[in-house]
Short mmCIF file of C-alpha atoms and ligand atoms in Angstrom, two decimals:
data_model
loop_
_atom_site.label_atom_id
_atom_site.label_comp_id
_atom_site.label_asym_id
_atom_site.label_seq_id
_atom_site.Cartn_x
_atom_site.Cartn_y
_atom_site.Cartn_z
CA UNK P 1193 23.32 12.75 4.79
CA UNK P 1194 22.32 15.11 1.97
CA UNK P 1195 20.48 18.10 3.42
CA UNK P 1196 16.88 18.45 2.28
CA UNK P 1197 16.31 21.22 -0.25
CA UNK P 1198 13.10 23.19 -0.41
CA UNK P 1199 10.06 22.82 1.81
CA UNK P 1200 9.10 19.54 3.49
CA UNK P 1201 5.91 17.63 2.64
CA UNK P 1202 3.54 17.70 5.62
CA UNK P 1203 0.53 15.41 6.07
CA UNK P 1204 -2.56 17.63 6.32
CA UNK P 1205 -5.47 15.36 5.36
CA UNK P 1206 -6.27 11.66 5.34
CA UNK P 1207 -9.07 9.45 4.04
CA UNK P 1208 -9.86 5.91 2.98
CA UNK P 1209 -12.55 3.97 1.18
CA UNK P 1210 -13.31 0.26 1.05
CA UNK P 1211 -15.91 -1.12 -1.36
CA UNK P 1212 -18.97 -2.40 0.53
CA UNK P 1213 -18.92 -6.02 -0.70
CA UNK P 1214 -17.29 -8.32 1.90
CA UNK P 1215 -15.95 -11.80 1.11
CA UNK P 1216 -15.34 -14.21 4.00
CA UNK P 1217 -12.95 -17.15 4.15
CA UNK P 1218 -16.02 -19.41 4.12
CA UNK P 1219 -17.13 -17.80 0.85
CA UNK P 1220 -13.72 -18.58 -0.68
CA UNK P 1221 -13.70 -22.13 0.73
CA UNK P 1222 -16.93 -22.87 -1.12
CA UNK P 1223 -15.26 -22.38 -4.52
CA UNK P 1224 -11.56 -23.08 -3.84
CA UNK P 1225 -9.61 -25.92 -2.23
CA UNK P 1226 -8.87 -23.93 0.93
CA UNK P 1227 -10.25 -23.42 4.43
CA UNK P 1228 -10.88 -20.70 6.98
CA UNK P 1229 -8.31 -22.38 9.23
CA UNK P 1230 -5.58 -22.33 6.53
CA UNK P 1231 -6.21 -18.72 5.53
CA UNK P 1232 -6.33 -17.41 9.11
CA UNK P 1233 -3.29 -19.30 10.32
CA UNK P 1234 -1.10 -18.66 7.24
CA UNK P 1235 -2.12 -15.05 6.48
CA UNK P 1236 -4.11 -13.60 9.41
CA UNK P 1237 -6.98 -12.69 7.07
CA UNK P 1238 -10.63 -13.37 8.00
CA UNK P 1239 -12.55 -11.12 5.60
CA UNK P 1240 -11.78 -8.67 2.83
CA UNK P 1241 -13.58 -6.00 0.77
CA UNK P 1242 -13.88 -6.47 -2.98
CA UNK P 1243 -15.22 -4.50 -5.92
CA UNK P 1244 -18.32 -5.68 -7.74
CA UNK P 1245 -18.50 -5.80 -11.56
CA UNK P 1246 -18.41 -2.32 -13.04
CA UNK P 1247 -16.38 -0.73 -10.25
CA UNK P 1248 -12.86 0.34 -11.25
CA UNK P 1249 -9.82 1.70 -9.43
CA UNK P 1250 -10.75 5.31 -10.22
CA UNK P 1251 -14.10 4.84 -8.44
CA UNK P 1252 -12.29 3.82 -5.25
CA UNK P 1253 -9.66 6.55 -5.71
CA UNK P 1254 -12.23 9.34 -6.08
CA UNK P 1255 -13.96 8.31 -2.82
CA UNK P 1256 -10.70 8.20 -0.87
CA UNK P 1257 -9.44 11.42 -2.46
CA UNK P 1258 -12.62 13.25 -1.62
CA UNK P 1259 -12.36 12.10 2.02
CA UNK P 1260 -8.73 13.27 2.29
CA UNK P 1261 -9.71 16.71 0.96
CA UNK P 1262 -12.56 16.88 3.47
CA UNK P 1263 -10.17 15.91 6.26
CA UNK P 1264 -7.72 18.64 5.17
CA UNK P 1265 -10.58 21.17 5.27
CA UNK P 1266 -9.18 22.88 2.16
CA UNK P 1267 -9.62 21.53 -1.35
CA UNK P 1268 -6.84 23.47 -3.07
CA UNK P 1269 -4.63 20.95 -4.89
CA UNK P 1270 -1.73 21.63 -7.26
CA UNK P 1271 -1.03 18.04 -8.36
CA UNK P 1272 -2.48 14.53 -8.08
CA UNK P 1273 -0.37 11.38 -7.78
CA UNK P 1274 -2.12 8.01 -8.01
CA UNK P 1275 -0.25 4.88 -6.92
CA UNK P 1276 -1.83 1.81 -8.46
CA UNK P 1277 -1.14 -1.55 -10.09
CA UNK P 1278 -4.65 -1.75 -11.48
CA UNK P 1279 -5.19 1.37 -13.61
CA UNK P 1280 -8.64 1.64 -15.20
CA UNK P 1281 -6.95 1.08 -18.62
CA UNK P 1282 -3.37 0.37 -19.78
CA UNK P 1283 -3.40 3.81 -21.41
CA UNK P 1284 -3.81 6.61 -20.39
CA UNK P 1285 -2.92 7.01 -16.72
CA UNK P 1286 -5.90 6.96 -14.36
CA UNK P 1287 -4.87 10.00 -12.26
CA UNK P 1288 -6.09 12.68 -14.72
CA UNK P 1289 -9.60 11.18 -14.68
CA UNK P 1290 -9.54 11.06 -10.89
CA UNK P 1291 -8.42 14.71 -10.74
CA UNK P 1292 -11.21 15.72 -13.14
CA UNK P 1293 -13.86 13.80 -11.20
CA UNK P 1294 -12.70 15.48 -7.99
CA UNK P 1295 -13.23 18.85 -9.68
CA UNK P 1296 -9.53 19.74 -9.52
CA UNK P 1297 -9.38 21.13 -13.03
CA UNK P 1298 -6.24 20.86 -15.15
CA UNK P 1299 -3.64 20.14 -12.47
CA UNK P 1300 -0.76 17.78 -13.34
CA UNK P 1301 -1.84 14.23 -12.55
CA UNK P 1302 0.04 10.99 -13.09
CA UNK P 1303 0.23 7.36 -11.97
CA UNK P 1304 3.04 5.68 -10.06
CA UNK P 1305 3.54 1.92 -10.50
CA UNK P 1306 5.38 0.32 -7.58
CA UNK P 1307 2.86 -2.43 -6.71
CA UNK P 1308 2.53 -2.84 -2.91
CA UNK P 1309 5.23 -0.19 -2.26
CA UNK P 1310 3.20 2.28 -4.33
CA UNK P 1311 2.15 4.50 -1.44
CA UNK P 1312 5.75 5.11 -0.37
CA UNK P 1313 7.00 5.68 -3.93
CA UNK P 1314 4.04 8.02 -4.43
CA UNK P 1315 5.01 9.82 -1.24
CA UNK P 1316 8.52 10.35 -2.62
CA UNK P 1317 7.05 11.70 -5.88
CA UNK P 1318 4.70 14.04 -4.01
CA UNK P 1319 7.49 15.20 -1.74
CA UNK P 1320 9.67 15.90 -4.79
CA UNK P 1321 6.94 18.05 -6.36
CA UNK P 1322 6.72 20.05 -3.14
CA UNK P 1323 10.49 20.32 -2.55
CA UNK P 1324 11.07 21.52 -6.13
CA UNK P 1325 8.45 24.23 -5.79
CA UNK P 1326 6.29 22.71 -8.55
CA UNK P 1327 3.41 22.24 -6.11
CA UNK P 1328 2.43 23.42 -2.64
CA UNK P 1329 -0.35 20.93 -2.12
CA UNK P 1330 -0.36 17.41 -3.53
CA UNK P 1331 -3.15 14.86 -3.29
CA UNK P 1332 -1.58 11.39 -3.13
CA UNK P 1333 -4.06 8.54 -3.61
CA UNK P 1334 -3.14 4.86 -3.43
CA UNK P 1335 -5.88 2.67 -4.88
CA UNK P 1336 -6.08 -0.88 -6.11
CA UNK P 1337 -8.88 -3.03 -7.42
CA UNK P 1338 -6.49 -5.93 -7.02
CA UNK P 1339 -9.13 -8.62 -7.34
CA UNK P 1340 -9.64 -7.57 -10.97
CA UNK P 1341 -6.20 -9.03 -11.86
CA UNK P 1342 -6.33 -12.07 -9.57
CA UNK P 1343 -6.99 -15.47 -11.11
CA UNK P 1344 -10.15 -16.56 -9.30
CA UNK P 1345 -8.92 -20.18 -9.53
CA UNK P 1346 -5.52 -19.48 -7.91
CA UNK P 1347 -5.91 -20.25 -4.22
CA UNK P 1348 -2.43 -18.92 -3.40
CA UNK P 1349 -3.36 -15.34 -4.37
CA UNK P 1350 -7.18 -15.25 -4.32
CA UNK P 1351 -7.26 -15.63 -0.53
CA UNK P 1352 -4.82 -12.76 0.10
CA UNK P 1353 -5.51 -9.86 -2.24
CA UNK P 1354 -8.39 -7.41 -1.92
CA UNK P 1355 -9.52 -3.93 -2.94
CA UNK P 1356 -9.47 -0.44 -1.41
CA UNK P 1357 -8.13 3.09 -1.54
CA UNK P 1358 -6.44 5.52 0.82
CA UNK P 1359 -5.36 9.11 0.30
CA UNK P 1360 -3.32 11.84 1.94
CA UNK P 1361 -3.15 15.55 1.27
CA UNK P 1362 0.42 16.82 1.58
CA UNK P 1363 1.22 20.51 1.94
CA UNK P 1364 4.48 22.44 1.89
CA UNK P 1365 5.83 23.04 5.39
CA UNK P 1366 8.82 22.81 7.71
CA UNK P 1367 10.95 19.71 8.21
CA UNK P 1368 10.65 19.86 12.02
CA UNK P 1369 6.86 20.16 12.30
CA UNK P 1370 4.43 17.33 13.15
CA UNK P 1371 3.31 15.51 10.00
CA UNK P 1372 6.52 16.29 8.05
CA UNK P 1373 7.57 13.24 6.05
CA UNK P 1374 11.04 12.17 7.19
CA UNK P 1375 13.93 10.95 5.09
CA UNK P 1376 12.68 8.25 2.73
CA UNK P 1377 14.70 5.15 1.99
CA UNK P 1378 13.62 3.35 -1.19
CA UNK P 1379 15.04 0.48 -3.21
CA UNK P 1380 14.37 -2.05 -5.96
CA UNK P 1381 15.64 -5.36 -7.33
CA UNK P 1382 14.64 -5.96 -10.93
CA UNK P 1383 16.54 -9.24 -11.04
CA UNK P 1384 13.77 -10.77 -8.96
CA UNK P 1385 10.89 -9.18 -10.87
CA UNK P 1386 9.56 -12.63 -11.83
CA UNK P 1387 8.50 -13.28 -8.22
CA UNK P 1388 5.50 -10.96 -8.57
CA UNK P 1389 4.16 -10.37 -12.08
CA UNK P 1390 1.36 -10.21 -14.59
CA UNK P 1391 3.13 -11.86 -17.57
CA UNK P 1392 0.85 -10.66 -20.40
CA UNK P 1393 -0.73 -7.41 -21.49
CA UNK P 1394 2.47 -5.36 -21.84
CA UNK P 1395 4.87 -4.66 -24.71
CA UNK P 1396 6.87 -7.88 -24.14
CA UNK P 1397 3.96 -10.19 -24.82
CA UNK P 1398 2.26 -7.95 -27.38
CA UNK P 1399 5.39 -7.43 -29.48
CA UNK P 1400 5.82 -11.20 -29.72
CA UNK P 1401 2.83 -11.17 -32.09
CA UNK P 1402 1.26 -14.01 -30.16
CA UNK P 1403 -1.88 -13.79 -28.09
CA UNK P 1404 -1.49 -14.11 -24.33
CA UNK P 1405 -1.14 -17.70 -23.08
CA UNK P 1406 -4.14 -18.74 -20.97
CA UNK P 1407 -3.79 -17.37 -17.44
CA UNK P 1408 -0.92 -15.01 -18.33
CA UNK P 1409 -3.15 -11.98 -18.02
CA UNK P 1410 -3.47 -12.69 -14.31
CA UNK P 1411 -1.27 -11.74 -11.35
CA UNK P 1412 1.20 -14.38 -10.11
CA UNK P 1413 3.34 -14.53 -7.03
CA UNK P 1414 6.01 -16.99 -5.93
CA UNK P 1415 4.79 -16.89 -2.34
CA UNK P 1416 7.48 -18.47 -0.24
CA UNK P 1417 10.41 -16.67 -1.85
CA UNK P 1418 8.54 -13.36 -1.84
CA UNK P 1419 7.87 -13.88 1.85
CA UNK P 1420 11.60 -14.20 2.59
CA UNK P 1421 12.48 -11.06 0.62
CA UNK P 1422 9.63 -9.13 2.26
CA UNK P 1423 10.87 -9.90 5.78
CA UNK P 1424 14.51 -9.10 4.98
CA UNK P 1425 13.87 -5.92 3.03
CA UNK P 1426 11.29 -4.39 5.36
CA UNK P 1427 13.47 -5.12 8.39
CA UNK P 1428 16.56 -3.55 6.87
CA UNK P 1429 14.90 -0.51 5.31
CA UNK P 1430 12.94 0.21 8.52
CA UNK P 1431 16.17 0.20 10.48
CA UNK P 1432 17.72 2.65 7.99
CA UNK P 1433 14.70 5.00 8.05
CA UNK P 1434 14.65 5.10 11.87
CA UNK P 1435 18.38 5.84 11.89
CA UNK P 1436 17.93 8.59 9.29
CA UNK P 1437 15.31 10.16 11.57
CA UNK P 1438 17.67 9.93 14.54
CA UNK P 1439 15.27 7.56 16.36
CA UNK P 1440 16.14 4.44 18.31
CA UNK P 1441 13.78 1.60 17.37
CA UNK P 1442 12.49 1.46 20.95
CA UNK P 1443 11.29 5.05 20.52
CA UNK P 1444 8.90 4.09 17.71
CA UNK P 1445 5.32 4.44 19.02
CA UNK P 1446 3.55 2.96 16.01
CA UNK P 1447 4.87 0.55 13.39
CA UNK P 1448 2.84 0.63 10.17
CA UNK P 1449 3.87 -1.96 7.59
CA UNK P 1450 2.24 -2.87 4.30
CA UNK P 1451 -0.38 -5.45 5.24
CA UNK P 1452 1.01 -8.35 3.19
CA UNK P 1453 0.60 -11.23 5.61
CA UNK P 1454 0.24 -11.19 9.41
CA UNK P 1455 3.16 -13.62 9.77
CA UNK P 1456 5.44 -11.34 7.71
CA UNK P 1457 4.45 -8.35 9.83
CA UNK P 1458 5.10 -10.29 13.01
CA UNK P 1459 8.56 -11.43 11.85
CA UNK P 1460 9.59 -7.93 10.80
CA UNK P 1461 8.38 -6.32 14.03
CA UNK P 1462 10.02 -9.08 16.12
CA UNK P 1463 13.34 -8.54 14.36
CA UNK P 1464 13.07 -4.79 14.93
CA UNK P 1465 12.18 -5.39 18.59
CA UNK P 1466 8.90 -3.48 18.31
CA UNK P 1467 6.41 -4.80 20.90
CA UNK P 1468 2.94 -5.98 19.89
CA UNK P 1469 1.11 -3.01 21.39
CA UNK P 1470 3.03 -0.69 19.02
CA UNK P 1471 2.19 -2.59 15.83
CA UNK P 1472 -0.84 -1.46 13.86
CA UNK P 1473 -2.68 -4.00 11.77
CA UNK P 1474 -6.00 -4.32 9.97
CA UNK P 1475 -5.18 -7.25 7.69
CA UNK P 1476 -7.78 -9.45 9.44
CA UNK P 1477 -10.62 -7.47 7.89
CA UNK P 1478 -9.08 -5.87 4.78
CA UNK P 1479 -6.57 -8.42 3.46
CA UNK P 1480 -3.74 -7.21 1.22
CA UNK P 1481 -5.00 -4.14 -0.64
CA UNK P 1482 -1.77 -3.46 -2.55
CA UNK P 1483 -0.74 0.19 -2.70
CA UNK P 1484 -3.77 1.19 -0.61
CA UNK P 1485 -2.70 -0.88 2.37
CA UNK P 1486 -0.72 1.74 4.35
CA UNK P 1487 -3.03 4.77 3.95
CA UNK P 1488 -6.12 2.64 4.66
CA UNK P 1489 -4.49 1.46 7.88
CA UNK P 1490 -3.42 5.01 8.80
CA UNK P 1491 -6.96 6.32 8.27
CA UNK P 1492 -8.54 3.53 10.32
CA UNK P 1493 -6.03 3.92 13.15
CA UNK P 1494 -6.40 7.70 13.21
CA UNK P 1495 -10.17 7.26 13.45
CA UNK P 1496 -10.15 4.63 16.20
CA UNK P 1497 -7.45 6.25 18.37
CA UNK P 1498 -4.72 3.74 17.53
CA UNK P 1499 -2.73 6.68 16.16
CA UNK P 1500 -2.58 9.89 18.15
CA UNK P 1501 -0.90 13.26 17.65
CA UNK P 1502 2.72 13.10 18.78
CA UNK P 1503 3.22 9.40 18.05
CA UNK P 1504 6.49 8.58 16.33
CA UNK P 1505 5.40 6.50 13.33
CA UNK P 1506 7.58 4.22 11.21
CA UNK P 1507 6.14 3.22 7.82
CA UNK P 1508 7.46 0.43 5.62
CA UNK P 1509 6.38 -1.44 2.49
CA UNK P 1510 7.51 -4.18 0.15
CA UNK P 1511 6.12 -5.30 -3.18
CA UNK P 1512 6.57 -6.32 -6.78
CA UNK P 1513 9.48 -4.97 -8.77
CA UNK P 1514 10.82 -5.97 -6.36
CA UNK P 1515 10.42 -2.65 -4.56
CA UNK P 1516 10.63 -1.53 -0.96
CA UNK P 1517 10.76 1.55 1.19
CA UNK P 1518 10.40 3.10 4.62
CA UNK P 1519 9.98 6.54 6.16
CA UNK P 1520 9.04 8.22 9.42
CA UNK P 1521 6.78 10.99 10.66
CA UNK P 1522 5.51 12.38 13.92
CA UNK P 1523 1.75 12.01 13.74
CA UNK P 1524 0.03 15.42 13.38
CA UNK P 1525 -3.39 16.65 14.51
CA UNK P 1526 -5.45 15.46 11.54
CA UNK P 1527 -9.12 14.65 11.11
CA UNK P 1528 -9.73 11.10 9.89
CA UNK P 1529 -12.61 10.57 7.47
O1 UT7 B 2350 2.09 -7.73 -1.00
C1 UT7 B 2350 3.26 -7.91 -1.75
C2 UT7 B 2350 4.18 -8.91 -1.16
N1 UT7 B 2350 3.48 -10.12 -0.87
C3 UT7 B 2350 3.91 -10.90 0.11
O2 UT7 B 2350 4.85 -10.50 0.78
C4 UT7 B 2350 3.28 -12.22 0.33
C5 UT7 B 2350 4.33 -13.26 0.56
N2 UT7 B 2350 3.91 -14.65 0.70
C6 UT7 B 2350 2.97 -15.09 1.54
O3 UT7 B 2350 2.27 -14.34 2.20
C7 UT7 B 2350 2.87 -16.58 1.73
O4 UT7 B 2350 3.96 -17.21 1.11
C8 UT7 B 2350 1.54 -17.19 1.20
C9 UT7 B 2350 0.38 -16.77 2.09
C10 UT7 B 2350 1.31 -16.77 -0.24
C11 UT7 B 2350 1.63 -18.72 1.26
O5 UT7 B 2350 1.88 -19.15 2.59
P1 UT7 B 2350 3.06 -20.18 2.90
O6 UT7 B 2350 2.99 -20.48 4.31
O7 UT7 B 2350 4.32 -19.58 2.34
O8 UT7 B 2350 2.60 -21.44 2.08
P2 UT7 B 2350 3.37 -22.20 0.92
O9 UT7 B 2350 3.33 -21.41 -0.35
O10 UT7 B 2350 4.69 -22.64 1.44
O11 UT7 B 2350 2.42 -23.47 0.76
C12 UT7 B 2350 2.25 -24.42 1.81
C13 UT7 B 2350 1.18 -25.40 1.38
C14 UT7 B 2350 1.37 -25.91 -0.05
O12 UT7 B 2350 0.98 -27.25 -0.07
P3 UT7 B 2350 2.10 -28.42 -0.04
O13 UT7 B 2350 2.97 -28.18 -1.23
O14 UT7 B 2350 2.82 -28.24 1.27
O15 UT7 B 2350 1.27 -29.66 -0.10
C15 UT7 B 2350 0.39 -25.08 -0.83
O16 UT7 B 2350 -0.06 -25.73 -2.00
O17 UT7 B 2350 -0.09 -24.74 1.40
C16 UT7 B 2350 -0.74 -24.93 0.14
N3 UT7 B 2350 -1.59 -23.77 -0.10
C17 UT7 B 2350 -2.85 -23.70 0.35
N4 UT7 B 2350 -3.60 -24.57 1.05
C18 UT7 B 2350 -4.85 -24.17 1.35
C19 UT7 B 2350 -1.28 -22.63 -0.76
N5 UT7 B 2350 -2.35 -21.79 -0.73
C20 UT7 B 2350 -3.33 -22.45 -0.07
C21 UT7 B 2350 -4.64 -22.11 0.28
N6 UT7 B 2350 -5.37 -23.00 1.00
N7 UT7 B 2350 -5.20 -20.91 -0.05
#
């Protein structure tokens, strides 16, 4: 294994924000050919939070970022990384506006696009900034207003995806201390990019000189095949990350996977041999919030006691790209906001 160079990234603050509007399965069943029974049994979702017209990703990101800074008890920040699939605009990146609205001045700020793996790819970017000495304190925000790209008529995606934001403040520290982000294992498979996509709105469609075909501006997912990849990739990458940390899988106290679908999470945890009482989940009331999924779950679990200092935590995610990742950390003493 390549030895780590430079300081480790250590989790020192944590916050999350969900927009207040809640949509139930009954609400969806009134306008789509679906049912509460189908959605609960196939996805594990009962309710989800959604943005209302006029609210953008940056609005969610600022709330979560502010909470993470409050939790850290120190608002010095050298860089801002925003993981999102739903930037406020195609150009420029949303992170600089978020940094400005948080009063962070002229710090470097950029977006990371790795769909539902965005938090973990953002974590790798933040860790790199710290390890290289470019920054001592990085605010990583993962925020998605996913419902803004969902086709409201598509029952296969409209029942799953939702909106939210989570954020962590990472500071330079020692590899062995609680909160230090462990070795990260990341991967991608661009040959299967068509499984999760928004076909229009980028250079491919625009350079064709033709307007977008109806519906092509919306998110699409080939559900069943994506499901299979998600289970395989998250199982394998979780195993590798635990090994890299020198942990046996039965030592993992808390398993935190991207909240894609309760059945996917169950299959992955079963394959890893992680018992139910060590699996964290909030999909029933938040749905799939894209990049925000992991930090929102971490913040909720830290607040309700599901995560406690000293727990060995295994994180994993899978998403469009395709993209996937996993890492580990020993949970630190951190205030949840
Ligand atoms: O977050 C990034 C990664 N995302 C994922 O990992 C998600 C992966 N995929 C999934 O979670 C699941 O594949 C879905 C929840 C999207 C779909 O569940 P499924 O059990 O794989 O259903 P399916 O696509 O195989 O469809 C089964 C049936 C179909 O009807 P027929 O062809 O059997 O008559 C669908 O048309 O269920 C139908 N269906 C629905 N019925 C009621 C699909 N969506 C709905 C719906 N309500 N909302």
